[in-house]
Coordinates of C-alpha atoms in Angstrom, one line a residue:
X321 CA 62.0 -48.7 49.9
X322 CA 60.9 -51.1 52.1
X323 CA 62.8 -51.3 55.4
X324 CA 64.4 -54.5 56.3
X325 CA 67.0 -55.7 59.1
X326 CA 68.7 -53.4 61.2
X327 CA 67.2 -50.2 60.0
X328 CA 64.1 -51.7 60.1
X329 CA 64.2 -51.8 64.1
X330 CA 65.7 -48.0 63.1
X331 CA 62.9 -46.8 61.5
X332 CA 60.4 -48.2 63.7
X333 CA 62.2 -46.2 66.6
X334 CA 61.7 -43.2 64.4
X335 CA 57.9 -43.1 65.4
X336 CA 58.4 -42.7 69.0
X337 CA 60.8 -39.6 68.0
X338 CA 58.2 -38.2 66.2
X339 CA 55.6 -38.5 68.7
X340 CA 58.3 -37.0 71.6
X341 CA 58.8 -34.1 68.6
X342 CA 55.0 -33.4 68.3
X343 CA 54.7 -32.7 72.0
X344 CA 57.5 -30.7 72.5
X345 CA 56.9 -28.6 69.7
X346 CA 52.9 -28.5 71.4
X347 CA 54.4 -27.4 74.7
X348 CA 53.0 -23.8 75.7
X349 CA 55.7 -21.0 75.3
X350 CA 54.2 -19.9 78.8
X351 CA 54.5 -23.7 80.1
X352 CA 53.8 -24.2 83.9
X353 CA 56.9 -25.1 85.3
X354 CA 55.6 -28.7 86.1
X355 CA 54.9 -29.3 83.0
X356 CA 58.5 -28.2 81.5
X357 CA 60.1 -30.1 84.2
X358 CA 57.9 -33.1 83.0
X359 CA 59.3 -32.3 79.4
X360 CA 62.6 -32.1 79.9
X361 CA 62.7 -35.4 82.2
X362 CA 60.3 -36.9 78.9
X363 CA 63.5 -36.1 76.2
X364 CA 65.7 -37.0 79.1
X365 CA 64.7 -40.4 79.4
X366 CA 63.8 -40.7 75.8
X367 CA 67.9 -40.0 75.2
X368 CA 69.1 -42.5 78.0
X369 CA 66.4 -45.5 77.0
X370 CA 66.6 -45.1 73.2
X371 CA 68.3 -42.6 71.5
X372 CA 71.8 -42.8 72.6
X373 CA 71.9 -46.4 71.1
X374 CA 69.7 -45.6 68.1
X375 CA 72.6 -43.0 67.0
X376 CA 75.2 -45.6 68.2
X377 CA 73.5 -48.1 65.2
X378 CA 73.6 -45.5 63.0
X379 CA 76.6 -44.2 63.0
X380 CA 77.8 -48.2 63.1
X381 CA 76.0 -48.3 59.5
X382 CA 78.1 -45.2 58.5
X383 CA 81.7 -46.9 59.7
X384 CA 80.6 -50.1 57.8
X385 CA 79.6 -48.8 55.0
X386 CA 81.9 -45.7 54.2
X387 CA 81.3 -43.4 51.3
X388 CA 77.5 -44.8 50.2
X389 CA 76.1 -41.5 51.9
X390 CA 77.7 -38.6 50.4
X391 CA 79.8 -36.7 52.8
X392 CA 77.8 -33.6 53.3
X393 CA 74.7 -35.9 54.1
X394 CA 76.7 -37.8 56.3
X395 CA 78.2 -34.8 57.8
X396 CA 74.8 -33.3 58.1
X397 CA 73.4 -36.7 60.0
X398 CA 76.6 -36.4 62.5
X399 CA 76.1 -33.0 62.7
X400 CA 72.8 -33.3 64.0
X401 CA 73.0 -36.1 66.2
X402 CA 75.5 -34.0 68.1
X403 CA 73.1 -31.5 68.5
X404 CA 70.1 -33.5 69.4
X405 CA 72.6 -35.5 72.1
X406 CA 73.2 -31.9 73.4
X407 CA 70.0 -31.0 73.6
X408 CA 69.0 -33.9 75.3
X409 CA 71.8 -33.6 78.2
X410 CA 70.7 -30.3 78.7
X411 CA 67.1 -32.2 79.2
X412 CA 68.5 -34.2 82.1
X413 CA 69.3 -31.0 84.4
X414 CA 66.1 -29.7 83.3
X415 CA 67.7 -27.0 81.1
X416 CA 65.7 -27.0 78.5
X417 CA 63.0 -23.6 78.8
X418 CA 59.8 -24.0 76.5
X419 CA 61.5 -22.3 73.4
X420 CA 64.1 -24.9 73.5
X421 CA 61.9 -27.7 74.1
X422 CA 60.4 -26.3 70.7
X423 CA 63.5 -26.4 69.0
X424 CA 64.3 -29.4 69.7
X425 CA 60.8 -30.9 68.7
X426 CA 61.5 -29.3 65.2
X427 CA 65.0 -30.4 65.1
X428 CA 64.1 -34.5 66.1
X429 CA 61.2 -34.4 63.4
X430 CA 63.5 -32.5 60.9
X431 CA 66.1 -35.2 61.8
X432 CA 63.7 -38.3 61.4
X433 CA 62.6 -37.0 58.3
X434 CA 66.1 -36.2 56.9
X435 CA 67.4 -40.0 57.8
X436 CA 64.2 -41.6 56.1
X437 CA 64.0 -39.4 53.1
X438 CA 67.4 -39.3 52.4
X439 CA 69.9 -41.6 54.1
X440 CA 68.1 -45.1 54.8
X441 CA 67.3 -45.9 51.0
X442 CA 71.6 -45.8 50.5
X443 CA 72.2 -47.7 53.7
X444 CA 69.2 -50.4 53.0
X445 CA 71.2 -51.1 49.7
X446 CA 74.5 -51.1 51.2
X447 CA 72.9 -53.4 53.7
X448 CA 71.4 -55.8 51.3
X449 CA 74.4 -56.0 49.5
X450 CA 77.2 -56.3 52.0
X451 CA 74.6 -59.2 53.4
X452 CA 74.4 -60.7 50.2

């Protein structure tokens, strides 16, 4: 379904997660330390410029439109922005070592990929109609 309004802006942000989730996931297990440090300040930043607002919309869409997602996808959606926030903080000490940087890469593109496949269609319609 084609992407219109608000969770169009949403799924265009997607891309840039999946581009952060490529390259973490491409980080050497045996990473200089440079290099993690420049990971961790990457998802860092990538929480504090985007992604902290992009799961404030989302979760918006959930409170405005209650029950359209069923409640263990919508769990599932909280429950992994939670983790991903985590994460991310944990980015901003530089906490993350190179097999958590891979973790999270496969957790943000499992995530993206999750919303798009099976939570935006329901929220697009709820969208449309609540708009009218």
């Amino acid at each position: 379904m084609p992407r219109r309004g608000e969770l169009l802006e949403l799924s265009r942000e997607h891309h840039g997660a999946l581009l952060l989730a490529r390259d973490a996931m491409r980080l050497p297990l045996e990473a200089p330390r440079d290099e993690l440090a420049a990971m961790n300040r990457r998802i860092a930043g990538y929480w504090k410029e985007t992604m902290a607002a992009h799961f404030r919309q989302e979760e918006n869409l959930l409170l405005r439109h209650p029950g359209v997602l069923p409640a263990p996808l919508a769990m599932q959606l909280l429950d992994e922005h939670r983790l991903l926030a985590s994460m991310s903080v944990r980015a901003s000490g530089g906490g993350l070592e190179a097999a958590a940087v891979h973790d999270y890469g496969r957790c943000l593109a499992a995530h993206v990929r999750f919303e798009e496949r099976e939570c935006f269609d329901a929220l697009q319609e709820a969208a449309e109609a609540a708009s009218g």
